[in-house]
Amino acid sequence: MSSISTTSTAASTAAANAALQSAAQSIISGSTGNSSMDVGTLVTALVNAKTAGQAASLTAQQTSDSTQVSAYGALTAALDALQSGMAGLATGATLSTFAATASGTGLTATAGTGAVAGSYSVGVTQIASSQALSSAAFGATTQLGTGTLTISLGSQSMNINVDSTNNTLAGIASAINSGSGNPGVTATIVTGSTGAHLVLRAANTGAANVINVSTSNVTTDNGLSSLGVTSTASTTGGQSTITSANSSNAWTQSSAAEDAEFTIGGIAASSSTNSVTTAISGVTLNLAAASTGTTQTLNIAADTSAQSTAINNFVSLYNTVVTTMATLTSFNSSSSSQGPLLGDSTLQTIQNTLATIVGGAVGSGSTGSTLAAIGITLKDDPADGTMVINNTTLSTALTSSPATVASLFNSTNGIAEQLNSSITNFTQTGGLIDTRTTALNTDLASITTQQGALADYTAQLTSQYQAQFTALDTLMATMNNNSQYLTALFGGANSAGALASANNT
């Protein structure tokens, strides 16, 4: 039990003893006839005298156990944050990150898994676009007739039933947008000086994604059949073409369906989208504008900025773990306060394990590397345990000695992987922390049981004492009354008594 718990128990015992002395005085007073006995105070004092020490001891232990459980929770949270934050370093993924930069405009790129360092000459001659068609002009409220419209995009299609409730341009547009199985065509109404136009747009880019509209079962035709249009996709990735069902009410193509066309190192390539993931392994090209006749340089290089950020984050999270452990094991002699895990063997094991890993070398002999080689060292105060980082040294290592950095953080026995494995052993079910907190929780459950039993005993003892001392108080009151009667009758030290006075007369 901690010194604070011992002090608390002693104080409770002292208070109970003081109350017991006061109760004893109540008995003396009652027995000498000075006053009636204070049964309630007496019972409370006697019960407290028998139970206060145990109750205070259980409460103190309960507080101590609960504080330790919370302390282990704080330590686990810090360890989990470190483990999560260094995941990329533990697997080696962070040191495999690359950055992609383009020399011109109209082209950006991102490098991901599988990318390798290199330089590429990229020329974009055409970007992918989606088709947009505009119908001939109609009156905004003109009822165009009834029938069926079949709307298709590429190989997918849907049927729209046109009846008297939706046979205006606005009704047809609404039916297309809300149609079940819409293949990816949106419809809007654009009103100009000549009237209202139905505008259809394909959701997807690419030469193959062309829009076709056909009509069938048309009755009371007032322009519905002229909404038919046939689009022909280019077989070479170029612009789509259209043929209207009614040449006098012809559709126009405001934007053609076409593929992106580009070259990489002189090799021609195409894509139905402007986000190209298959041209360069591990690299996504984002095409924004054509640059016919010119090329630009795309460089893929190690992303030292992201790597530096990840390593700095690792150091920061490790230091948080160290400072958390320092707080949990602190001691202040002037105020007699201490951390809840001061002297705890489980925490000491964790502390020593982590310190050994970050202070050790990866590899052996002349091939071994330490964190100091990339600018990460312990603070000058050996008792502190936190690390400091020289970002100039780290930057130099990342650019000039990437093999050293890769060795330190390799996915087999690198610093981060060693820490990751150790933290898992600490925090997993059945691990060091779980074993300790399970024992504490078991003790807390036992304390709760003991407190329940003590409460029952207290209630029983109170009832027993209440009955005993109530009877005693009644007896002493009767005896005092009898004593006063006899004194009045026969006399006492200062009185002759009623019988003596009667004889004298």
Short mmCIF file of C-alpha atoms in Angstrom, two decimals:
data_model
loop_
_atom_site.label_atom_id
_atom_site.label_comp_id
_atom_site.label_asym_id
_atom_site.label_seq_id
_atom_site.Cartn_x
_atom_site.Cartn_y
_atom_site.Cartn_z
CA MET A 1 0.00 0.00 0.00
CA SER A 2 1.32 3.48 -0.80
CA SER A 3 2.33 5.99 1.91
CA ILE A 4 -0.67 8.16 0.97
CA SER A 5 -3.04 5.21 1.48
CA THR A 6 -1.40 4.42 4.84
CA THR A 7 -1.81 8.03 5.96
CA SER A 8 -5.48 8.00 4.94
CA THR A 9 -6.11 4.79 6.90
CA ALA A 10 -4.34 6.16 9.97
CA ALA A 11 -6.38 9.35 9.86
CA SER A 12 -9.63 7.38 9.67
CA THR A 13 -8.56 5.25 12.66
CA ALA A 14 -7.63 8.33 14.70
CA ALA A 15 -11.01 9.93 13.97
CA ALA A 16 -12.79 6.75 15.03
CA ASN A 17 -10.83 6.64 18.31
CA ALA A 18 -11.73 10.25 19.06
CA ALA A 19 -15.42 9.49 18.49
CA LEU A 20 -15.07 6.43 20.75
CA GLN A 21 -13.68 8.55 23.60
CA SER A 22 -16.62 10.93 23.24
CA ALA A 23 -19.02 7.99 23.35
CA ALA A 24 -17.32 6.63 26.48
CA GLN A 25 -17.90 9.94 28.16
CA SER A 26 -21.58 9.59 27.23
CA ILE A 27 -21.74 6.26 29.11
CA ILE A 28 -20.08 7.75 32.16
CA SER A 29 -22.45 10.68 32.18
CA GLY A 30 -25.45 8.39 31.81
CA SER A 31 -24.31 6.08 34.58
CA THR A 32 -23.76 8.92 37.07
CA GLY A 33 -27.13 10.40 36.40
CA ASN A 34 -25.79 13.65 34.94
CA SER A 35 -27.61 13.15 31.67
CA SER A 36 -29.13 10.45 29.51
CA MET A 37 -26.77 8.37 27.38
CA ASP A 38 -26.42 9.46 23.69
CA VAL A 39 -27.16 6.04 22.19
CA GLY A 40 -26.93 7.13 18.53
CA THR A 41 -23.49 8.70 18.93
CA LEU A 42 -22.30 5.79 21.05
CA VAL A 43 -23.40 3.17 18.49
CA THR A 44 -21.90 5.10 15.59
CA ALA A 45 -18.61 5.50 17.44
CA LEU A 46 -18.37 1.84 18.41
CA VAL A 47 -19.24 0.62 14.91
CA ASN A 48 -16.75 3.02 13.35
CA ALA A 49 -14.07 1.89 15.80
CA LYS A 50 -14.52 -1.68 14.60
CA THR A 51 -14.88 -0.95 10.86
CA ALA A 52 -13.29 2.40 10.00
CA GLY A 53 -9.78 1.05 9.59
CA GLN A 54 -10.81 -1.73 7.26
CA ALA A 55 -13.14 0.55 5.28
CA ALA A 56 -10.41 3.15 4.84
CA SER A 57 -7.91 0.46 3.83
CA LEU A 58 -10.27 -0.93 1.19
CA THR A 59 -11.06 2.54 -0.17
CA ALA A 60 -7.37 3.42 -0.33
CA GLN A 61 -6.54 0.21 -2.16
CA GLN A 62 -9.47 0.76 -4.52
CA THR A 63 -8.21 4.25 -5.33
CA SER A 64 -4.69 2.97 -5.85
CA ASP A 65 -5.82 0.14 -8.18
CA SER A 66 -8.12 2.42 -10.19
CA THR A 67 -5.35 5.00 -10.58
CA GLN A 68 -2.96 2.33 -11.83
CA VAL A 69 -5.52 1.02 -14.34
CA SER A 70 -5.98 4.57 -15.66
CA ALA A 71 -2.20 5.00 -15.79
CA TYR A 72 -1.83 1.87 -17.89
CA GLY A 73 -4.59 3.19 -20.13
CA ALA A 74 -2.61 6.40 -20.71
CA LEU A 75 0.55 4.39 -21.42
CA THR A 76 -1.29 2.10 -23.85
CA ALA A 77 -2.72 5.10 -25.70
CA ALA A 78 0.77 6.58 -26.13
CA LEU A 79 2.17 3.24 -27.31
CA ASP A 80 -0.73 2.74 -29.74
CA ALA A 81 -0.17 6.23 -31.18
CA LEU A 82 3.53 5.47 -31.70
CA GLN A 83 2.76 2.13 -33.33
CA SER A 84 0.19 3.66 -35.66
CA GLY A 85 2.35 6.66 -36.52
CA MET A 86 5.38 4.61 -37.49
CA ALA A 87 3.49 1.90 -39.42
CA GLY A 88 4.90 3.09 -42.75
CA LEU A 89 8.45 3.05 -41.37
CA ALA A 90 7.94 -0.43 -39.88
CA THR A 91 6.81 -1.91 -43.20
CA GLY A 92 9.34 0.04 -45.27
CA ALA A 93 6.53 1.68 -47.27
CA THR A 94 7.45 5.22 -46.23
CA LEU A 95 10.98 4.92 -47.57
CA SER A 96 9.58 3.60 -50.85
CA THR A 97 7.57 6.74 -51.54
CA PHE A 98 8.32 8.81 -54.60
CA ALA A 99 7.36 12.29 -55.75
CA ALA A 100 6.48 13.12 -59.35
CA THR A 101 7.08 16.58 -60.83
CA ALA A 102 6.41 17.84 -64.36
CA SER A 103 8.33 20.68 -66.01
CA GLY A 104 5.40 22.28 -67.81
CA THR A 105 1.67 22.87 -67.52
CA GLY A 106 -1.32 20.72 -68.38
CA LEU A 107 0.25 17.65 -66.79
CA THR A 108 0.60 16.58 -63.15
CA ALA A 109 1.45 13.21 -61.74
CA THR A 110 1.52 11.26 -58.49
CA ALA A 111 3.79 8.35 -57.71
CA GLY A 112 2.60 5.41 -55.61
CA THR A 113 3.42 1.79 -54.91
CA GLY A 114 5.58 0.27 -57.61
CA ALA A 115 7.06 3.54 -58.85
CA VAL A 116 10.77 3.74 -59.55
CA ALA A 117 13.03 6.72 -59.96
CA GLY A 118 13.35 7.95 -63.51
CA SER A 119 12.87 10.78 -65.99
CA TYR A 120 10.35 10.70 -68.85
CA SER A 121 9.58 12.92 -71.84
CA VAL A 122 5.79 13.29 -72.09
CA GLY A 123 3.83 14.91 -74.91
CA VAL A 124 0.05 15.38 -74.68
CA THR A 125 -1.64 15.85 -78.05
CA GLN A 126 -5.25 15.45 -76.95
CA ILE A 127 -7.11 15.09 -73.66
CA ALA A 128 -10.09 12.82 -73.14
CA SER A 129 -13.49 14.47 -73.26
CA SER A 130 -17.12 13.47 -72.77
CA GLN A 131 -19.83 13.96 -75.40
CA ALA A 132 -22.44 16.71 -75.13
CA LEU A 133 -25.38 17.01 -77.57
CA SER A 134 -27.92 19.82 -78.06
CA SER A 135 -31.29 19.24 -79.71
CA ALA A 136 -33.05 21.59 -82.09
CA ALA A 137 -35.15 24.39 -80.56
CA PHE A 138 -38.69 23.70 -79.33
CA GLY A 139 -41.24 25.66 -77.41
CA ALA A 140 -40.67 25.35 -73.70
CA THR A 141 -44.20 24.06 -73.06
CA THR A 142 -44.81 22.32 -76.39
CA GLN A 143 -46.22 18.82 -75.97
CA LEU A 144 -44.05 16.76 -78.30
CA GLY A 145 -46.22 13.62 -78.47
CA THR A 146 -46.20 10.22 -76.74
CA GLY A 147 -44.08 7.12 -77.18
CA THR A 148 -40.82 5.61 -75.97
CA LEU A 149 -37.33 7.11 -75.88
CA THR A 150 -34.37 4.76 -75.62
CA ILE A 151 -31.28 6.49 -74.20
CA SER A 152 -27.96 4.67 -74.45
CA LEU A 153 -24.38 5.42 -73.48
CA GLY A 154 -21.85 3.02 -74.90
CA SER A 155 -23.28 -0.47 -74.44
CA GLN A 156 -25.82 0.42 -71.73
CA SER A 157 -29.30 1.83 -72.23
CA MET A 158 -32.65 2.65 -70.61
CA ASN A 159 -36.21 3.24 -71.85
CA ILE A 160 -38.21 6.36 -71.01
CA ASN A 161 -42.01 6.23 -71.31
CA VAL A 162 -43.26 9.57 -72.64
CA ASP A 163 -46.94 10.30 -72.04
CA SER A 164 -49.19 13.31 -71.55
CA THR A 165 -47.69 13.96 -68.10
CA ASN A 166 -44.08 14.42 -69.22
CA ASN A 167 -44.01 15.08 -72.98
CA THR A 168 -42.50 18.58 -72.77
CA LEU A 169 -38.72 19.10 -72.97
CA ALA A 170 -38.61 19.74 -69.20
CA GLY A 171 -40.67 16.59 -68.52
CA ILE A 172 -38.42 14.49 -70.74
CA ALA A 173 -35.27 15.89 -69.08
CA SER A 174 -36.65 15.09 -65.64
CA ALA A 175 -37.60 11.57 -66.73
CA ILE A 176 -34.09 10.95 -68.08
CA ASN A 177 -32.35 12.19 -64.90
CA SER A 178 -34.56 10.12 -62.61
CA GLY A 179 -34.85 7.09 -64.86
CA SER A 180 -34.15 3.67 -63.42
CA GLY A 181 -30.99 2.22 -64.95
CA ASN A 182 -29.71 5.54 -66.30
CA PRO A 183 -26.44 4.60 -68.03
CA GLY A 184 -24.76 7.89 -67.15
CA VAL A 185 -26.53 10.57 -69.17
CA THR A 186 -27.63 13.87 -67.64
CA ALA A 187 -30.24 16.11 -69.24
CA THR A 188 -30.73 19.87 -68.91
CA ILE A 189 -32.79 22.50 -70.68
CA VAL A 190 -30.98 25.48 -72.16
CA THR A 191 -33.21 28.29 -73.44
CA GLY A 192 -31.85 30.64 -76.10
CA SER A 193 -33.24 33.22 -78.51
CA THR A 194 -34.64 30.49 -80.80
CA GLY A 195 -36.33 28.46 -78.06
CA ALA A 196 -35.63 25.65 -75.59
CA HIS A 197 -33.00 22.97 -76.28
CA LEU A 198 -32.59 19.55 -74.66
CA VAL A 199 -28.90 19.11 -73.77
CA LEU A 200 -27.54 15.62 -73.05
CA ARG A 201 -24.14 15.03 -71.47
CA ALA A 202 -22.22 11.79 -70.95
CA ALA A 203 -20.86 11.27 -67.44
CA ASN A 204 -17.76 9.42 -68.68
CA THR A 205 -15.03 10.55 -71.03
CA GLY A 206 -13.63 8.44 -73.84
CA ALA A 207 -14.30 7.77 -77.52
CA ALA A 208 -16.46 4.72 -76.79
CA ASN A 209 -18.86 6.58 -74.50
CA VAL A 210 -21.21 8.00 -77.12
CA ILE A 211 -24.87 8.93 -76.64
CA ASN A 212 -27.63 7.47 -78.81
CA VAL A 213 -31.34 8.33 -78.70
CA SER A 214 -34.02 6.38 -80.54
CA THR A 215 -37.80 6.74 -80.57
CA SER A 216 -40.53 4.14 -80.95
CA ASN A 217 -44.33 3.84 -80.72
CA VAL A 218 -44.67 7.58 -81.34
CA THR A 219 -48.24 8.93 -81.51
CA THR A 220 -49.52 12.49 -81.88
CA ASP A 221 -46.04 13.36 -83.04
CA ASN A 222 -45.25 17.01 -82.54
CA GLY A 223 -41.48 16.73 -82.57
CA LEU A 224 -40.84 13.68 -80.37
CA SER A 225 -39.53 11.57 -83.26
CA SER A 226 -37.01 14.27 -84.17
CA LEU A 227 -35.22 13.68 -80.81
CA GLY A 228 -33.60 10.58 -82.30
CA VAL A 229 -29.84 10.85 -82.83
CA THR A 230 -27.12 8.34 -83.70
CA SER A 231 -23.53 8.87 -82.50
CA THR A 232 -20.59 7.08 -84.08
CA ALA A 233 -17.46 6.53 -82.03
CA SER A 234 -14.10 7.05 -83.65
CA THR A 235 -12.18 3.82 -84.09
CA THR A 236 -8.88 5.67 -83.76
CA GLY A 237 -9.67 7.50 -80.53
CA GLY A 238 -10.57 10.72 -82.29
CA GLN A 239 -13.78 12.73 -82.15
CA SER A 240 -17.21 11.13 -82.36
CA THR A 241 -19.69 12.09 -85.08
CA ILE A 242 -23.50 12.26 -85.04
CA THR A 243 -26.45 11.75 -87.41
CA SER A 244 -29.83 13.27 -86.53
CA ALA A 245 -33.09 11.38 -87.14
CA ASN A 246 -34.61 14.56 -88.60
CA SER A 247 -32.31 16.76 -90.61
CA SER A 248 -34.62 19.76 -90.31
CA ASN A 249 -34.60 19.48 -86.52
CA ALA A 250 -30.99 18.38 -86.25
CA TRP A 251 -28.92 17.82 -83.14
CA THR A 252 -25.54 19.51 -82.73
CA GLN A 253 -22.48 18.11 -81.02
CA SER A 254 -21.02 20.74 -78.69
CA SER A 255 -18.41 18.37 -77.24
CA ALA A 256 -17.17 15.18 -78.88
CA ALA A 257 -16.38 11.90 -77.15
CA GLU A 258 -12.68 11.24 -77.56
CA ASP A 259 -9.74 9.53 -75.89
CA ALA A 260 -6.65 11.17 -74.48
CA GLU A 261 -3.67 10.85 -76.84
CA PHE A 262 -0.11 11.22 -75.59
CA THR A 263 3.44 9.93 -75.93
CA ILE A 264 5.93 8.79 -73.30
CA GLY A 265 9.50 8.75 -74.49
CA GLY A 266 8.19 8.72 -78.06
CA ILE A 267 5.86 5.76 -77.42
CA ALA A 268 2.28 6.55 -78.39
CA ALA A 269 -0.46 5.76 -75.89
CA SER A 270 -4.13 6.55 -75.32
CA SER A 271 -6.63 6.51 -72.47
CA SER A 272 -10.38 6.89 -72.16
CA THR A 273 -9.85 9.05 -69.08
CA ASN A 274 -7.49 11.88 -68.19
CA SER A 275 -6.32 10.00 -65.11
CA VAL A 276 -3.89 7.49 -66.58
CA THR A 277 -2.68 4.70 -64.27
CA THR A 278 -1.37 2.12 -66.74
CA ALA A 279 1.21 4.05 -68.77
CA ILE A 280 4.06 4.17 -66.21
CA SER A 281 4.25 1.58 -63.45
CA GLY A 282 3.24 3.04 -60.10
CA VAL A 283 2.54 6.49 -61.55
CA THR A 284 -0.77 8.24 -62.16
CA LEU A 285 -0.72 10.85 -64.94
CA ASN A 286 -3.32 13.60 -64.69
CA LEU A 287 -3.84 15.23 -68.08
CA ALA A 288 -5.37 18.70 -68.08
CA ALA A 289 -4.48 20.25 -71.45
CA ALA A 290 -2.93 19.34 -74.77
CA SER A 291 0.51 20.69 -75.67
CA THR A 292 0.76 19.79 -79.35
CA GLY A 293 4.29 19.97 -80.68
CA THR A 294 5.96 20.28 -77.29
CA THR A 295 6.96 17.81 -74.64
CA GLN A 296 7.73 18.21 -70.99
CA THR A 297 9.90 16.29 -68.58
CA LEU A 298 8.37 14.16 -65.83
CA ASN A 299 10.76 13.33 -63.00
CA ILE A 300 10.11 10.52 -60.51
CA ALA A 301 12.34 10.72 -57.45
CA ALA A 302 12.32 9.62 -53.82
CA ASP A 303 9.97 11.80 -51.78
CA THR A 304 12.48 12.91 -49.17
CA SER A 305 10.08 15.53 -47.82
CA ALA A 306 7.45 12.92 -46.93
CA GLN A 307 10.15 10.63 -45.55
CA SER A 308 11.56 13.40 -43.36
CA THR A 309 8.08 14.23 -42.07
CA ALA A 310 7.44 10.58 -41.20
CA ILE A 311 10.74 10.24 -39.33
CA ASN A 312 10.17 13.50 -37.42
CA ASN A 313 6.70 12.26 -36.49
CA PHE A 314 8.21 8.99 -35.28
CA VAL A 315 10.63 10.86 -33.00
CA SER A 316 7.84 13.07 -31.65
CA LEU A 317 5.57 10.10 -30.88
CA TYR A 318 8.42 8.19 -29.25
CA ASN A 319 9.17 11.19 -27.05
CA THR A 320 5.51 11.32 -26.04
CA VAL A 321 5.76 7.73 -24.83
CA VAL A 322 8.93 8.56 -22.85
CA THR A 323 7.42 11.65 -21.20
CA THR A 324 4.24 9.72 -20.41
CA MET A 325 6.28 7.05 -18.64
CA ALA A 326 8.26 9.74 -16.80
CA THR A 327 5.04 11.30 -15.51
CA LEU A 328 3.70 7.93 -14.39
CA THR A 329 6.88 7.18 -12.41
CA SER A 330 7.57 10.70 -11.06
CA PHE A 331 8.36 11.46 -7.41
CA ASN A 332 8.41 14.79 -5.58
CA SER A 333 10.02 14.54 -2.15
CA SER A 334 8.97 18.03 -1.12
CA SER A 335 5.28 17.28 -1.56
CA SER A 336 5.46 13.51 -0.97
CA SER A 337 3.62 12.98 -4.25
CA GLN A 338 4.43 10.23 -6.70
CA GLY A 339 3.37 8.81 -10.03
CA PRO A 340 0.94 5.89 -9.88
CA LEU A 341 3.45 3.50 -11.47
CA LEU A 342 6.57 4.50 -9.52
CA GLY A 343 8.66 1.36 -9.05
CA ASP A 344 6.28 -0.72 -11.22
CA SER A 345 8.22 -3.62 -12.74
CA THR A 346 5.98 -3.85 -15.82
CA LEU A 347 6.61 -0.24 -16.77
CA GLN A 348 10.33 -0.62 -16.10
CA THR A 349 10.42 -3.57 -18.50
CA ILE A 350 8.70 -1.52 -21.21
CA GLN A 351 10.97 1.46 -20.54
CA ASN A 352 14.16 -0.59 -20.79
CA THR A 353 13.01 -2.47 -23.91
CA LEU A 354 12.22 0.70 -25.87
CA ALA A 355 15.43 2.43 -24.78
CA THR A 356 17.50 -0.59 -25.82
CA ILE A 357 15.92 -0.64 -29.29
CA VAL A 358 16.38 3.06 -30.11
CA GLY A 359 19.88 3.06 -28.67
CA GLY A 360 20.97 -0.06 -30.52
CA ALA A 361 22.31 -0.73 -33.99
CA VAL A 362 20.71 -2.44 -36.96
CA GLY A 363 23.15 -4.86 -38.55
CA SER A 364 26.45 -5.97 -37.08
CA GLY A 365 30.07 -4.96 -37.16
CA SER A 366 31.06 -2.33 -39.69
CA THR A 367 27.71 -2.68 -41.45
CA GLY A 368 25.69 -1.79 -38.34
CA SER A 369 23.87 1.56 -38.36
CA THR A 370 22.39 3.60 -35.53
CA LEU A 371 19.87 6.42 -35.46
CA ALA A 372 22.75 8.78 -34.74
CA ALA A 373 23.94 8.19 -38.32
CA ILE A 374 20.90 10.03 -39.64
CA GLY A 375 20.89 12.79 -37.02
CA ILE A 376 18.74 11.27 -34.23
CA THR A 377 20.34 11.19 -30.79
CA LEU A 378 19.30 11.05 -27.13
CA LYS A 379 19.27 14.28 -25.14
CA ASP A 380 22.41 15.07 -23.18
CA ASP A 381 20.64 14.28 -19.90
CA PRO A 382 20.70 10.46 -19.77
CA ALA A 383 17.79 10.45 -17.31
CA ASP A 384 15.58 12.26 -19.81
CA GLY A 385 15.33 9.47 -22.37
CA THR A 386 13.83 11.57 -25.18
CA MET A 387 15.39 11.95 -28.62
CA VAL A 388 16.39 15.05 -30.59
CA ILE A 389 16.72 15.26 -34.35
CA ASN A 390 19.13 17.24 -36.50
CA ASN A 391 17.10 17.82 -39.66
CA THR A 392 20.13 18.98 -41.64
CA THR A 393 21.86 15.66 -40.99
CA LEU A 394 18.64 13.79 -41.71
CA SER A 395 18.12 15.62 -45.01
CA THR A 396 21.66 14.81 -46.07
CA ALA A 397 21.18 11.16 -45.19
CA LEU A 398 17.92 10.93 -47.12
CA THR A 399 19.42 12.41 -50.27
CA SER A 400 23.00 11.16 -50.11
CA SER A 401 22.80 7.95 -48.08
CA PRO A 402 19.32 6.48 -48.70
CA ALA A 403 20.72 2.98 -48.19
CA THR A 404 21.64 3.83 -44.59
CA VAL A 405 18.16 5.13 -43.88
CA ALA A 406 16.59 2.12 -45.60
CA SER A 407 18.76 -0.21 -43.50
CA LEU A 408 17.75 1.48 -40.25
CA PHE A 409 14.07 1.19 -41.10
CA ASN A 410 14.01 -2.11 -42.98
CA SER A 411 10.88 -4.21 -42.55
CA THR A 412 12.68 -7.23 -41.08
CA ASN A 413 14.66 -5.97 -38.09
CA GLY A 414 14.67 -2.20 -38.49
CA ILE A 415 14.21 0.17 -35.56
CA ALA A 416 10.53 0.80 -36.26
CA GLU A 417 9.76 -2.89 -36.82
CA GLN A 418 11.49 -3.83 -33.56
CA LEU A 419 9.46 -1.21 -31.72
CA ASN A 420 6.30 -2.33 -33.49
CA SER A 421 6.82 -5.94 -32.49
CA SER A 422 7.62 -5.04 -28.88
CA ILE A 423 4.60 -2.74 -28.55
CA THR A 424 2.37 -5.52 -29.85
CA ASN A 425 3.76 -7.82 -27.15
CA PHE A 426 3.09 -5.15 -24.54
CA THR A 427 -0.46 -4.21 -25.54
CA GLN A 428 -1.99 -7.36 -27.00
CA THR A 429 -4.42 -9.57 -25.10
CA GLY A 430 -2.30 -11.61 -22.73
CA GLY A 431 0.60 -9.16 -23.06
CA LEU A 432 2.45 -7.40 -20.25
CA ILE A 433 -0.01 -4.54 -19.83
CA ASP A 434 -3.10 -6.73 -20.22
CA THR A 435 -1.79 -9.18 -17.61
CA ARG A 436 -1.14 -6.36 -15.15
CA THR A 437 -4.46 -4.59 -15.69
CA THR A 438 -6.33 -7.89 -15.48
CA ALA A 439 -4.78 -8.49 -12.05
CA LEU A 440 -5.71 -4.97 -10.95
CA ASN A 441 -9.29 -5.37 -12.15
CA THR A 442 -9.53 -8.71 -10.35
CA ASP A 443 -8.35 -6.98 -7.18
CA LEU A 444 -10.92 -4.21 -7.70
CA ALA A 445 -13.66 -6.80 -8.00
CA SER A 446 -12.47 -8.44 -4.78
CA ILE A 447 -12.45 -5.07 -3.00
CA THR A 448 -16.03 -4.42 -4.12
CA THR A 449 -17.04 -7.81 -2.68
CA GLN A 450 -15.24 -7.05 0.60
CA GLN A 451 -16.87 -3.62 0.80
CA GLY A 452 -20.28 -5.24 0.36
CA ALA A 453 -19.54 -7.74 3.14
CA LEU A 454 -18.28 -4.94 5.38
CA ALA A 455 -21.44 -2.92 4.74
CA ASP A 456 -23.56 -5.92 5.75
CA TYR A 457 -21.45 -6.42 8.89
CA THR A 458 -21.74 -2.71 9.71
CA ALA A 459 -25.52 -2.82 9.41
CA GLN A 460 -25.69 -5.95 11.60
CA LEU A 461 -23.37 -4.48 14.23
CA THR A 462 -25.29 -1.20 14.27
CA SER A 463 -28.57 -3.02 14.86
CA GLN A 464 -27.01 -5.13 17.63
CA TYR A 465 -25.41 -2.19 19.44
CA GLN A 466 -28.54 -0.09 19.02
CA ALA A 467 -30.61 -2.71 20.82
CA GLN A 468 -28.00 -3.32 23.56
CA PHE A 469 -27.33 0.30 24.42
CA THR A 470 -30.97 1.33 24.20
CA ALA A 471 -31.70 -1.35 26.82
CA LEU A 472 -28.73 -0.18 28.90
CA ASP A 473 -29.86 3.42 28.70
CA THR A 474 -33.36 2.39 29.85
CA LEU A 475 -31.91 0.37 32.73
CA MET A 476 -29.63 3.18 33.88
CA ALA A 477 -32.51 5.67 33.73
CA THR A 478 -34.62 3.33 35.89
CA MET A 479 -31.78 2.87 38.36
CA ASN A 480 -31.25 6.62 38.56
CA ASN A 481 -34.96 7.16 39.21
CA ASN A 482 -34.93 4.50 41.91
CA SER A 483 -31.84 6.02 43.46
CA GLN A 484 -33.43 9.45 43.56
CA TYR A 485 -36.61 8.01 45.14
CA LEU A 486 -34.72 6.17 47.85
CA THR A 487 -32.61 9.22 48.58
CA ALA A 488 -35.71 11.33 48.89
CA LEU A 489 -37.27 8.71 51.20
CA PHE A 490 -34.38 7.72 53.46
CA GLY A 491 -32.05 10.62 52.95
CA GLY A 492 -28.60 10.95 51.73
CA ALA A 493 -25.34 12.66 52.56
CA ASN A 494 -26.88 16.10 52.50
CA SER A 495 -30.50 15.25 53.32
CA ALA A 496 -32.35 13.53 56.15
CA GLY A 497 -35.05 12.14 53.91
CA ALA A 498 -38.79 12.14 54.18
CA LEU A 499 -39.02 9.27 56.71
CA ALA A 500 -36.52 10.86 59.08
CA SER A 501 -38.37 14.13 58.97
CA ALA A 502 -41.66 12.37 59.74
CA ASN A 503 -40.19 10.62 62.82
CA ASN A 504 -38.87 13.87 64.21
CA THR A 505 -42.31 15.36 64.14
#
